[in-house]
Amino acid sequence: MLKTFPNPSDQMIHLYVSPKGDDRWSGTLAEPNEAGSDGPLATLAGARDAVRKLKFAAKLSGPVYVWLRGGEYRITEPVVFRPEDSAPVTYAAYPGETPVITGGKRITGWREEQMSFGKVWVTEIPEVAEGKWYFRQLFVGGERRPRARLPKQGFYRMKDVPGTSLHGNALTDDLFAGSDTFICHPGDIRRWRNLTDVEVVAVHFWIEERMPIQSFDEPAGTVKSSRRSMFVLKDDVAKRYAKYYVENVFEALGDPGEWYLDRKSGTLYYVPMPGETIGNVEICAGVTDQFLRFEGKPEQGRFVEYLTFRNLTFQYSDWYQPPGGGERFGRPGIDFAAAPQAAFHVPGVIYMEGARYCAIEDCKIAHIGFYGIELSDGCMFNRIVGNEIFDMGAGGIKLDGSDAGGPESRRNGNHRVTDNHIHAGGRVFHSAVGILSVHSFGNVLSHNHIHDLYYTGISCGWVWGYAENVSKNNRIENNHIHDLGHGLLSDMGGIYTLGVQPGTVIRGNRIHDIEKCNYGG
């Protein structure tokens, strides 16, 4: 076993973390001692704090290896790393073991009841009834389960949108003429239980609009949302209004695998899949939205540096609709219903700002609500290599810093994003991308395998036209990109670029099976 550890060195420090540990212990032992007085630490945050104490005491004589033993480490909020945590520290799986950092909570106390459609499992969650917890994702036996929706397959079509005409070209005449109101066809929407928890998800152009119902006039068929759509509620180039489905409808419950959480009573309903019995499957819901946050201060020249996370599993998180969305479309302060193109304002469950020389390597990130990994403002010279990212609410990896007019201290670039397997994404934010590079330069995006998303595989650049572009000298090569779109959205592709990008090279990529909705695939 020891031969799989790094070569021993007098300068190297080893710390250990275990589900059997205690954050009051030294962390220098891989197992608790016989007296129960010392042993491994218990949490990732405890290990971070132990390294921080060593650093402040000037006891770091070389690299630190933090070995996480196999088992589950449950978190209820992201573990935060700041500039004071900068040091050559590797957080890695103990050789031969599988540590899992989970943001989920097991749901127990189930009983079986009968409803009109058949059997359903029911449990009460006091924290929900008390307003302390509400979740939007449920995982059963390690698989995502859908909230009850209508129609079961396909879409409804809006009957009318007040103030909107079907004449003209939606792409050029009134693209940003969004609305918070539409007329539905009789019977498509009703006065359901907890109506303000029902969400209309309109899918058009290259985005989805997630519009919570605020009120409904059933005789008139008028649906009013608490959020305004970003785009005009049309079906892009077709002369018709937008298609949509409604999600989180109690009265729609019935198909195996569907679930519904009643916010007011705290009651959770789940329709079991064939073969599932109470007690033979683990049911988890997301508690936290993110796992790790690197919070540097690039404008102050204070960075999070030299941290590596290797061979760890991160799983189960929740999602929410991020506020805003209008900033980069000249409409600051607008809370759009949409996740804008490529779901660019949806964060990563591993989020870095002001991080340099850090790495996420050979990790597994699964069953999440947002993007997998985000390198944001002020990030430079980081490595995202060999990870598997799947079952995402949004996309895989996102790079984004200040644009050409923004402060140079917040620029983003010179990352290596290679050999990652990114698949089964866009489950909530359908317009998300496998790898999204918004304003970033000098990156190598290569040998990634990207498939099964509803929009683009790799998107690079964020300038519409010929203005100065931060996106330069990127190398997009030897990626395998396939089975995208699934006919849901338009204006997408295997690789999508925006703006003039001097020095950028796209070569050697294998791209196939890209299926658009109406145009541009």
Short mmCIF file of C-alpha atoms in Angstrom, two decimals:
data_model
loop_
_atom_site.label_atom_id
_atom_site.label_comp_id
_atom_site.label_asym_id
_atom_site.label_seq_id
_atom_site.Cartn_x
_atom_site.Cartn_y
_atom_site.Cartn_z
CA MET A 1 0.00 0.00 0.00
CA LEU A 2 2.71 2.50 0.95
CA LYS A 3 4.42 2.15 -2.39
CA THR A 4 1.46 3.92 -4.00
CA PHE A 5 2.05 7.04 -1.88
CA PRO A 6 4.39 9.77 -3.11
CA ASN A 7 8.06 9.14 -2.48
CA PRO A 8 8.75 9.77 1.20
CA SER A 9 10.56 12.95 2.07
CA ASP A 10 11.58 14.62 5.28
CA GLN A 11 9.87 17.77 3.98
CA MET A 12 6.57 16.09 3.10
CA ILE A 13 3.63 16.22 5.52
CA HIS A 14 0.86 13.60 5.50
CA LEU A 15 -2.55 14.20 7.05
CA TYR A 16 -5.51 11.84 7.05
CA VAL A 17 -9.28 12.29 7.01
CA SER A 18 -11.74 9.51 7.80
CA PRO A 19 -15.45 9.03 8.58
CA LYS A 20 -14.12 7.51 11.82
CA GLY A 21 -12.08 10.61 12.56
CA ASP A 22 -12.43 13.66 14.78
CA ASP A 23 -11.48 17.23 13.85
CA ARG A 24 -10.03 17.67 17.36
CA TRP A 25 -7.34 15.08 16.60
CA SER A 26 -3.98 15.73 14.95
CA GLY A 27 -4.81 14.04 11.65
CA THR A 28 -1.35 12.45 11.51
CA LEU A 29 -2.67 8.89 11.94
CA ALA A 30 -4.58 6.97 9.27
CA GLU A 31 -6.61 5.12 11.93
CA PRO A 32 -7.74 6.06 15.45
CA ASN A 33 -5.25 4.89 18.08
CA GLU A 34 -6.20 2.23 20.62
CA ALA A 35 -6.78 4.79 23.33
CA GLY A 36 -9.16 6.77 21.14
CA SER A 37 -7.18 9.91 21.90
CA ASP A 38 -5.78 10.64 18.43
CA GLY A 39 -6.27 9.68 14.83
CA PRO A 40 -7.49 11.10 11.52
CA LEU A 41 -9.53 14.24 11.06
CA ALA A 42 -13.24 13.95 10.25
CA THR A 43 -13.94 16.53 7.53
CA LEU A 44 -12.45 18.26 4.54
CA ALA A 45 -12.94 21.59 6.32
CA GLY A 46 -11.09 20.19 9.34
CA ALA A 47 -8.16 19.24 7.11
CA ARG A 48 -8.13 22.71 5.54
CA ASP A 49 -8.02 24.26 9.01
CA ALA A 50 -5.23 21.91 10.12
CA VAL A 51 -3.10 22.92 7.13
CA ARG A 52 -3.87 26.57 7.80
CA LYS A 53 -2.65 26.22 11.41
CA LEU A 54 0.57 24.55 10.26
CA LYS A 55 1.15 27.35 7.78
CA PHE A 56 0.54 30.11 10.32
CA ALA A 57 2.88 28.37 12.77
CA ALA A 58 5.60 28.24 10.06
CA LYS A 59 5.64 24.44 10.22
CA LEU A 60 5.18 23.77 6.49
CA SER A 61 8.56 22.55 5.31
CA GLY A 62 7.28 21.04 2.05
CA PRO A 63 4.22 19.76 0.21
CA VAL A 64 1.20 18.49 2.17
CA TYR A 65 -0.79 15.40 1.21
CA VAL A 66 -4.25 15.10 2.76
CA TRP A 67 -5.48 11.53 2.32
CA LEU A 68 -9.24 10.99 2.47
CA ARG A 69 -10.19 7.49 3.55
CA GLY A 70 -13.08 5.68 1.90
CA GLY A 71 -16.65 6.50 2.91
CA GLU A 72 -19.09 9.39 2.85
CA TYR A 73 -18.43 12.96 3.93
CA ARG A 74 -21.69 14.87 4.16
CA ILE A 75 -21.66 18.64 3.80
CA THR A 76 -24.47 21.15 4.16
CA GLU A 77 -22.56 24.10 2.70
CA PRO A 78 -19.56 24.49 0.41
CA VAL A 79 -16.05 24.14 1.82
CA VAL A 80 -14.35 27.49 1.23
CA PHE A 81 -10.64 28.02 0.46
CA ARG A 82 -9.17 31.53 0.67
CA PRO A 83 -5.75 33.05 -0.07
CA GLU A 84 -4.50 32.10 3.41
CA ASP A 85 -4.98 28.45 2.42
CA SER A 86 -2.50 28.73 -0.44
CA ALA A 87 0.24 26.13 -0.18
CA PRO A 88 1.29 23.02 -2.15
CA VAL A 89 -1.55 20.85 -0.78
CA THR A 90 -3.02 17.78 -2.48
CA TYR A 91 -6.36 16.47 -1.25
CA ALA A 92 -6.55 12.93 -2.60
CA ALA A 93 -8.24 9.57 -2.18
CA TYR A 94 -6.37 7.20 0.10
CA PRO A 95 -4.88 4.52 -2.18
CA GLY A 96 -7.40 1.84 -3.05
CA GLU A 97 -10.33 3.61 -1.36
CA THR A 98 -13.24 5.77 -2.56
CA PRO A 99 -14.05 8.89 -0.55
CA VAL A 100 -17.36 10.52 -1.50
CA ILE A 101 -18.19 14.13 -0.66
CA THR A 102 -21.96 14.40 -0.79
CA GLY A 103 -24.24 17.39 -0.59
CA GLY A 104 -27.28 15.18 -0.21
CA LYS A 105 -29.40 14.09 2.71
CA ARG A 106 -31.08 10.70 2.99
CA ILE A 107 -34.86 10.79 3.07
CA THR A 108 -36.34 8.17 5.40
CA GLY A 109 -39.60 7.39 7.22
CA TRP A 110 -41.48 6.25 4.12
CA ARG A 111 -44.88 4.58 4.17
CA GLU A 112 -46.91 3.23 1.29
CA GLU A 113 -50.30 4.72 0.41
CA GLN A 114 -52.82 4.28 -2.38
CA MET A 115 -53.79 7.04 -4.77
CA SER A 116 -56.07 6.95 -7.80
CA PHE A 117 -53.25 5.82 -10.08
CA GLY A 118 -51.82 3.21 -7.69
CA LYS A 119 -49.28 3.03 -4.89
CA VAL A 120 -47.15 5.94 -3.79
CA TRP A 121 -44.52 6.35 -1.07
CA VAL A 122 -45.11 9.20 1.35
CA THR A 123 -43.03 10.79 4.10
CA GLU A 124 -43.10 14.04 6.07
CA ILE A 125 -40.07 16.34 6.27
CA PRO A 126 -40.43 18.77 9.19
CA GLU A 127 -37.66 21.09 7.95
CA VAL A 128 -39.64 21.68 4.75
CA ALA A 129 -42.89 22.40 6.61
CA GLU A 130 -40.98 24.83 8.85
CA GLY A 131 -39.56 26.68 5.84
CA LYS A 132 -35.97 25.69 6.62
CA TRP A 133 -35.39 23.48 3.56
CA TYR A 134 -36.79 23.10 0.08
CA PHE A 135 -35.24 20.98 -2.65
CA ARG A 136 -35.72 20.59 -6.39
CA GLN A 137 -33.78 17.40 -7.07
CA LEU A 138 -34.35 13.86 -5.85
CA PHE A 139 -32.09 10.87 -6.49
CA VAL A 140 -33.19 7.28 -5.98
CA GLY A 141 -30.65 4.48 -6.11
CA GLY A 142 -28.11 6.92 -7.55
CA GLU A 143 -30.40 8.04 -10.40
CA ARG A 144 -32.10 11.38 -11.02
CA ARG A 145 -35.88 11.29 -10.75
CA PRO A 146 -38.18 13.82 -12.47
CA ARG A 147 -40.61 16.18 -10.79
CA ALA A 148 -44.18 15.50 -11.91
CA ARG A 149 -44.89 17.38 -15.16
CA LEU A 150 -47.44 17.89 -17.92
CA PRO A 151 -47.69 16.92 -20.66
CA LYS A 152 -45.97 13.62 -19.90
CA GLN A 153 -44.28 13.72 -23.30
CA GLY A 154 -43.75 16.62 -25.67
CA PHE A 155 -45.08 20.12 -25.14
CA TYR A 156 -48.09 22.38 -24.91
CA ARG A 157 -48.26 25.41 -27.19
CA MET A 158 -49.14 28.92 -26.03
CA LYS A 159 -52.42 30.09 -27.55
CA ASP A 160 -51.60 33.79 -27.46
CA VAL A 161 -49.16 36.28 -25.94
CA PRO A 162 -50.76 39.69 -25.28
CA GLY A 163 -49.01 42.47 -27.15
CA THR A 164 -47.06 40.06 -29.34
CA SER A 165 -47.71 39.53 -33.03
CA LEU A 166 -46.76 36.47 -35.05
CA HIS A 167 -45.90 38.70 -38.00
CA GLY A 168 -42.30 39.66 -38.67
CA ASN A 169 -39.00 37.90 -37.96
CA ALA A 170 -38.64 36.96 -34.31
CA LEU A 171 -34.84 36.93 -34.59
CA THR A 172 -34.53 40.49 -35.87
CA ASP A 173 -37.75 42.38 -35.09
CA ASP A 174 -38.62 41.70 -31.48
CA LEU A 175 -36.24 39.12 -30.01
CA PHE A 176 -35.95 40.86 -26.63
CA ALA A 177 -39.66 41.70 -26.36
CA GLY A 178 -40.11 39.33 -23.45
CA SER A 179 -43.29 38.91 -21.45
CA ASP A 180 -44.54 37.67 -18.10
CA THR A 181 -48.00 36.78 -19.43
CA PHE A 182 -49.50 34.38 -21.95
CA ILE A 183 -52.82 32.70 -22.77
CA CYS A 184 -52.98 28.91 -22.58
CA HIS A 185 -55.35 26.57 -24.39
CA PRO A 186 -58.30 25.39 -22.27
CA GLY A 187 -57.31 22.63 -19.88
CA ASP A 188 -53.53 22.89 -20.35
CA ILE A 189 -53.15 24.73 -17.04
CA ARG A 190 -55.57 24.51 -14.12
CA ARG A 191 -55.82 25.85 -10.59
CA TRP A 192 -53.57 23.15 -9.21
CA ARG A 193 -52.42 22.63 -5.63
CA ASN A 194 -49.70 25.11 -4.60
CA LEU A 195 -50.01 26.85 -7.95
CA THR A 196 -47.18 29.32 -7.26
CA ASP A 197 -44.76 26.37 -6.95
CA VAL A 198 -45.59 25.26 -10.50
CA GLU A 199 -43.09 26.33 -13.17
CA VAL A 200 -43.79 26.91 -16.84
CA VAL A 201 -40.69 25.89 -18.83
CA ALA A 202 -40.84 27.50 -22.27
CA VAL A 203 -38.29 26.10 -24.74
CA HIS A 204 -37.50 28.26 -27.77
CA PHE A 205 -34.64 29.74 -29.78
CA TRP A 206 -31.48 28.55 -27.99
CA ILE A 207 -32.69 28.89 -24.38
CA GLU A 208 -35.32 27.73 -21.93
CA GLU A 209 -37.44 30.16 -19.90
CA ARG A 210 -38.34 28.91 -16.42
CA MET A 211 -41.38 30.96 -15.41
CA PRO A 212 -42.96 30.32 -11.99
CA ILE A 213 -46.73 30.89 -12.05
CA GLN A 214 -47.78 33.92 -10.04
CA SER A 215 -51.49 33.85 -10.86
CA PHE A 216 -53.92 32.17 -13.23
CA ASP A 217 -57.27 33.37 -14.53
CA GLU A 218 -58.81 30.05 -15.54
CA PRO A 219 -61.87 31.36 -17.46
CA ALA A 220 -59.66 33.63 -19.58
CA GLY A 221 -56.71 31.20 -19.67
CA THR A 222 -54.35 34.01 -18.62
CA VAL A 223 -51.11 32.84 -17.01
CA LYS A 224 -48.97 35.44 -15.24
CA SER A 225 -45.42 34.62 -14.12
CA SER A 226 -43.31 36.15 -11.36
CA ARG A 227 -40.43 36.36 -13.86
CA ARG A 228 -40.30 37.96 -17.27
CA SER A 229 -39.08 35.94 -20.24
CA MET A 230 -35.82 37.07 -21.81
CA PHE A 231 -36.97 36.51 -25.38
CA VAL A 232 -40.29 37.07 -27.09
CA LEU A 233 -42.52 34.06 -26.43
CA LYS A 234 -42.40 32.76 -29.99
CA ASP A 235 -41.03 29.58 -31.51
CA ASP A 236 -37.96 31.15 -33.18
CA VAL A 237 -38.35 31.15 -36.98
CA ALA A 238 -41.76 29.45 -37.02
CA LYS A 239 -44.91 31.59 -37.13
CA ARG A 240 -46.31 30.34 -33.83
CA TYR A 241 -46.06 30.98 -30.13
CA ALA A 242 -43.65 29.19 -27.83
CA LYS A 243 -43.92 25.58 -26.74
CA TYR A 244 -43.72 24.73 -23.05
CA TYR A 245 -44.24 22.16 -20.34
CA VAL A 246 -45.29 22.64 -16.72
CA GLU A 247 -43.24 21.11 -13.92
CA ASN A 248 -43.85 20.41 -10.24
CA VAL A 249 -47.57 19.66 -10.55
CA PHE A 250 -49.07 17.51 -7.79
CA GLU A 251 -52.06 16.51 -9.91
CA ALA A 252 -49.67 15.19 -12.60
CA LEU A 253 -48.16 12.64 -10.22
CA GLY A 254 -48.61 9.09 -11.42
CA ASP A 255 -45.84 7.77 -13.66
CA PRO A 256 -43.18 5.54 -12.04
CA GLY A 257 -40.22 7.61 -10.88
CA GLU A 258 -42.11 10.88 -10.50
CA TRP A 259 -42.11 12.84 -7.25
CA TYR A 260 -43.66 15.91 -5.68
CA LEU A 261 -42.71 17.95 -2.61
CA ASP A 262 -45.51 19.88 -0.94
CA ARG A 263 -43.81 22.98 0.41
CA LYS A 264 -46.64 23.90 2.79
CA SER A 265 -47.15 20.55 4.51
CA GLY A 266 -43.60 19.22 4.11
CA THR A 267 -45.00 16.03 2.55
CA LEU A 268 -42.90 14.24 -0.09
CA TYR A 269 -44.55 11.86 -2.56
CA TYR A 270 -42.66 9.37 -4.73
CA VAL A 271 -44.06 6.87 -7.22
CA PRO A 272 -41.73 3.85 -7.09
CA MET A 273 -40.17 2.28 -10.16
CA PRO A 274 -40.83 -1.43 -10.83
CA GLY A 275 -38.79 -3.53 -8.42
CA GLU A 276 -38.25 -0.75 -5.91
CA THR A 277 -39.37 -1.43 -2.36
CA ILE A 278 -39.13 0.69 0.76
CA GLY A 279 -35.77 -0.15 2.27
CA ASN A 280 -34.04 -1.52 -0.82
CA VAL A 281 -33.14 1.85 -2.35
CA GLU A 282 -31.43 4.94 -0.96
CA ILE A 283 -33.32 8.17 -1.56
CA CYS A 284 -31.38 11.44 -1.34
CA ALA A 285 -32.21 15.10 -1.87
CA GLY A 286 -29.77 17.95 -2.34
CA VAL A 287 -28.99 20.18 0.63
CA THR A 288 -26.14 22.33 -0.67
CA ASP A 289 -25.80 23.88 -4.13
CA GLN A 290 -21.99 23.77 -4.25
CA PHE A 291 -19.18 21.59 -2.88
CA LEU A 292 -16.04 23.75 -3.05
CA ARG A 293 -15.45 27.49 -3.37
CA PHE A 294 -12.04 29.06 -4.00
CA GLU A 295 -12.40 32.73 -3.02
CA GLY A 296 -9.35 34.70 -4.08
CA LYS A 297 -9.13 38.47 -4.33
CA PRO A 298 -7.53 39.05 -7.74
CA GLU A 299 -8.03 42.82 -7.68
CA GLN A 300 -5.91 42.85 -4.49
CA GLY A 301 -3.32 40.46 -5.90
CA ARG A 302 -4.35 37.80 -3.36
CA PHE A 303 -4.91 34.39 -4.93
CA VAL A 304 -5.77 30.85 -3.91
CA GLU A 305 -2.78 28.89 -5.20
CA TYR A 306 -1.27 25.40 -5.48
CA LEU A 307 -4.26 23.36 -4.30
CA THR A 308 -4.95 20.03 -5.99
CA PHE A 309 -7.99 17.77 -5.64
CA ARG A 310 -7.41 14.29 -7.02
CA ASN A 311 -9.47 11.13 -7.38
CA LEU A 312 -12.37 12.33 -5.22
CA THR A 313 -16.10 11.88 -5.83
CA PHE A 314 -18.53 14.78 -5.42
CA GLN A 315 -22.22 13.97 -5.69
CA TYR A 316 -25.76 15.17 -4.95
CA SER A 317 -26.54 18.86 -4.91
CA ASP A 318 -29.57 21.07 -5.47
CA TRP A 319 -30.22 23.99 -7.81
CA TYR A 320 -31.98 27.34 -7.91
CA GLN A 321 -32.67 29.85 -10.67
CA PRO A 322 -29.81 32.38 -10.41
CA PRO A 323 -30.96 35.99 -10.20
CA GLY A 324 -30.29 38.50 -12.95
CA GLY A 325 -29.34 37.47 -16.45
CA GLY A 326 -29.81 40.84 -18.07
CA GLU A 327 -26.41 42.33 -17.31
CA ARG A 328 -24.67 41.16 -20.47
CA PHE A 329 -27.62 42.02 -22.65
CA GLY A 330 -27.72 45.69 -21.69
CA ARG A 331 -30.56 45.24 -19.21
CA PRO A 332 -29.00 45.33 -15.73
CA GLY A 333 -31.29 44.63 -12.81
CA ILE A 334 -33.66 42.47 -14.84
CA ASP A 335 -34.46 39.09 -13.28
CA PHE A 336 -35.06 37.09 -16.41
CA ALA A 337 -36.86 33.75 -16.38
CA ALA A 338 -34.22 32.37 -18.71
CA ALA A 339 -30.84 30.93 -18.16
CA PRO A 340 -29.27 33.03 -20.95
CA GLN A 341 -27.43 31.47 -23.87
CA ALA A 342 -25.34 28.50 -22.77
CA ALA A 343 -26.74 29.01 -19.23
CA PHE A 344 -23.68 31.22 -18.73
CA HIS A 345 -24.81 32.71 -15.40
CA VAL A 346 -25.37 29.30 -13.77
CA PRO A 347 -22.40 28.70 -11.40
CA GLY A 348 -20.26 25.60 -10.91
CA VAL A 349 -20.58 23.22 -7.97
CA ILE A 350 -16.80 23.59 -7.76
CA TYR A 351 -16.27 27.33 -8.10
CA MET A 352 -12.96 29.17 -8.39
CA GLU A 353 -12.37 32.91 -8.35
CA GLY A 354 -8.87 34.31 -8.17
CA ALA A 355 -7.32 30.82 -8.30
CA ARG A 356 -3.92 30.09 -9.85
CA TYR A 357 -1.91 26.89 -10.29
CA CYS A 358 -4.73 24.78 -8.87
CA ALA A 359 -5.98 21.47 -10.23
CA ILE A 360 -9.02 19.20 -10.29
CA GLU A 361 -7.76 15.85 -11.54
CA ASP A 362 -9.33 12.40 -11.98
CA CYS A 363 -12.38 13.36 -9.93
CA LYS A 364 -15.99 12.30 -10.41
CA ILE A 365 -18.70 14.98 -10.21
CA ALA A 366 -22.23 13.64 -10.54
CA HIS A 367 -25.92 14.25 -9.80
CA ILE A 368 -25.64 18.03 -9.55
CA GLY A 369 -27.86 21.02 -10.29
CA PHE A 370 -25.38 23.50 -11.80
CA TYR A 371 -22.24 23.37 -13.95
CA GLY A 372 -19.58 20.96 -12.76
CA ILE A 373 -16.50 23.20 -12.51
CA GLU A 374 -16.24 26.95 -12.97
CA LEU A 375 -13.03 28.96 -13.33
CA SER A 376 -14.25 32.53 -12.91
CA ASP A 377 -12.71 36.01 -12.65
CA GLY A 378 -8.98 36.23 -12.10
CA CYS A 379 -8.26 32.52 -12.61
CA MET A 380 -5.00 31.62 -14.37
CA PHE A 381 -2.87 28.53 -15.03
CA ASN A 382 -5.23 25.90 -13.64
CA ARG A 383 -5.64 22.26 -14.68
CA ILE A 384 -8.96 20.44 -15.15
CA VAL A 385 -7.80 17.02 -16.28
CA GLY A 386 -9.20 13.49 -16.40
CA ASN A 387 -12.51 14.11 -14.64
CA GLU A 388 -15.87 12.49 -15.28
CA ILE A 389 -18.75 14.96 -14.96
CA PHE A 390 -22.25 13.63 -15.54
CA ASP A 391 -25.92 13.97 -14.65
CA MET A 392 -25.68 17.75 -14.48
CA GLY A 393 -28.48 20.26 -14.13
CA ALA A 394 -26.39 22.51 -16.40
CA GLY A 395 -23.07 21.79 -18.18
CA GLY A 396 -19.61 20.48 -17.50
CA ILE A 397 -16.87 23.12 -17.29
CA LYS A 398 -17.08 26.91 -17.53
CA LEU A 399 -14.29 29.49 -18.00
CA ASP A 400 -15.15 33.16 -17.61
CA GLY A 401 -13.34 36.36 -16.67
CA SER A 402 -13.62 40.06 -17.41
CA ASP A 403 -14.22 41.14 -20.99
CA ALA A 404 -11.98 43.40 -23.08
CA GLY A 405 -13.32 46.47 -21.28
CA GLY A 406 -13.02 45.00 -17.81
CA PRO A 407 -10.16 45.11 -15.30
CA GLU A 408 -7.10 43.11 -16.29
CA SER A 409 -6.81 41.76 -12.74
CA ARG A 410 -9.98 39.80 -13.39
CA ARG A 411 -8.93 38.31 -16.73
CA ASN A 412 -9.08 34.55 -17.17
CA GLY A 413 -6.81 32.25 -19.14
CA ASN A 414 -3.99 29.78 -19.71
CA HIS A 415 -5.86 26.74 -18.39
CA ARG A 416 -5.52 23.12 -19.43
CA VAL A 417 -8.89 21.37 -19.82
CA THR A 418 -8.12 17.93 -21.18
CA ASP A 419 -9.19 14.29 -21.07
CA ASN A 420 -12.51 14.93 -19.33
CA HIS A 421 -15.66 12.85 -19.92
CA ILE A 422 -18.72 15.12 -19.82
CA HIS A 423 -22.14 13.61 -20.44
CA ALA A 424 -25.83 13.58 -19.50
CA GLY A 425 -26.13 17.34 -18.97
CA GLY A 426 -28.73 20.09 -19.33
CA ARG A 427 -31.23 18.21 -17.19
CA VAL A 428 -32.52 21.47 -15.67
CA PHE A 429 -30.85 24.26 -17.65
CA HIS A 430 -31.28 22.78 -21.11
CA SER A 431 -29.13 25.39 -22.87
CA ALA A 432 -25.97 24.54 -20.91
CA VAL A 433 -22.75 23.56 -22.70
CA GLY A 434 -20.22 20.77 -22.24
CA ILE A 435 -17.29 23.21 -22.05
CA LEU A 436 -18.10 26.92 -22.07
CA SER A 437 -15.30 29.46 -22.53
CA VAL A 438 -16.87 32.92 -22.31
CA HIS A 439 -14.03 35.46 -21.94
CA SER A 440 -10.84 33.41 -21.64
CA PHE A 441 -7.58 33.06 -23.58
CA GLY A 442 -4.61 30.77 -24.08
CA ASN A 443 -6.45 27.61 -23.09
CA VAL A 444 -5.93 24.05 -24.27
CA LEU A 445 -9.29 22.28 -24.63
CA SER A 446 -8.37 18.86 -25.91
CA HIS A 447 -9.11 15.13 -25.80
CA ASN A 448 -12.44 15.66 -24.05
CA HIS A 449 -15.37 13.31 -24.64
CA ILE A 450 -18.65 15.27 -24.65
CA HIS A 451 -22.09 13.82 -25.36
CA ASP A 452 -25.78 13.76 -24.41
CA LEU A 453 -26.55 17.43 -23.83
CA TYR A 454 -29.36 19.53 -25.30
CA TYR A 455 -27.19 22.33 -26.65
CA THR A 456 -23.60 22.87 -27.76
CA GLY A 457 -20.55 20.71 -27.03
CA ILE A 458 -17.82 23.38 -26.78
CA SER A 459 -18.60 27.11 -26.97
CA CYS A 460 -15.79 29.67 -27.20
CA GLY A 461 -16.09 33.46 -27.22
CA TRP A 462 -18.76 35.95 -26.16
CA VAL A 463 -18.57 38.84 -28.62
CA TRP A 464 -21.32 39.31 -31.20
CA GLY A 465 -19.53 41.07 -34.05
CA TYR A 466 -16.03 42.46 -34.56
CA ALA A 467 -15.26 44.16 -31.25
CA GLU A 468 -12.11 43.45 -29.25
CA ASN A 469 -12.25 39.93 -27.82
CA VAL A 470 -10.48 38.42 -24.82
CA SER A 471 -10.94 34.99 -26.42
CA LYS A 472 -7.62 34.53 -28.22
CA ASN A 473 -5.05 31.81 -28.74
CA ASN A 474 -7.28 28.99 -27.61
CA ARG A 475 -6.59 25.48 -28.89
CA ILE A 476 -9.65 23.27 -29.37
CA GLU A 477 -8.43 19.95 -30.66
CA ASN A 478 -8.92 16.20 -30.69
CA ASN A 479 -12.24 16.24 -28.84
CA HIS A 480 -14.97 13.66 -29.43
CA ILE A 481 -18.34 15.43 -29.45
CA HIS A 482 -21.58 13.67 -30.33
CA ASP A 483 -25.28 13.09 -29.64
CA LEU A 484 -26.17 16.68 -28.82
CA GLY A 485 -29.34 18.71 -29.16
CA HIS A 486 -31.86 15.87 -29.27
CA GLY A 487 -34.06 18.19 -31.34
CA LEU A 488 -34.85 20.50 -28.43
CA LEU A 489 -33.07 23.81 -29.18
CA SER A 490 -31.89 25.74 -32.24
CA ASP A 491 -28.72 27.64 -33.19
CA MET A 492 -26.31 25.15 -31.66
CA GLY A 493 -23.54 22.79 -32.73
CA GLY A 494 -20.67 20.56 -31.79
CA ILE A 495 -18.31 23.54 -31.54
CA TYR A 496 -19.70 27.08 -31.46
CA THR A 497 -17.58 30.26 -31.65
CA LEU A 498 -18.45 33.93 -31.24
CA GLY A 499 -16.42 36.96 -32.30
CA VAL A 500 -13.04 37.38 -33.95
CA GLN A 501 -10.55 35.18 -32.08
CA PRO A 502 -6.94 35.72 -33.24
CA GLY A 503 -4.69 32.73 -32.72
CA THR A 504 -7.48 30.28 -31.94
CA VAL A 505 -7.08 26.87 -33.57
CA ILE A 506 -9.83 24.26 -34.04
CA ARG A 507 -8.54 20.95 -35.40
CA GLY A 508 -8.76 17.20 -35.17
CA ASN A 509 -12.17 17.10 -33.51
CA ARG A 510 -14.58 14.25 -34.23
CA ILE A 511 -18.16 15.53 -34.26
CA HIS A 512 -21.32 13.61 -35.16
CA ASP A 513 -25.04 13.21 -34.43
CA ILE A 514 -26.00 16.82 -33.77
CA GLU A 515 -29.78 17.27 -33.90
CA LYS A 516 -31.27 20.79 -33.95
CA CYS A 517 -34.88 21.84 -33.40
CA ASN A 518 -35.69 24.31 -36.21
CA TYR A 519 -32.37 25.61 -37.52
CA GLY A 520 -28.62 25.78 -36.92
CA GLY A 521 -27.33 22.37 -35.89
#
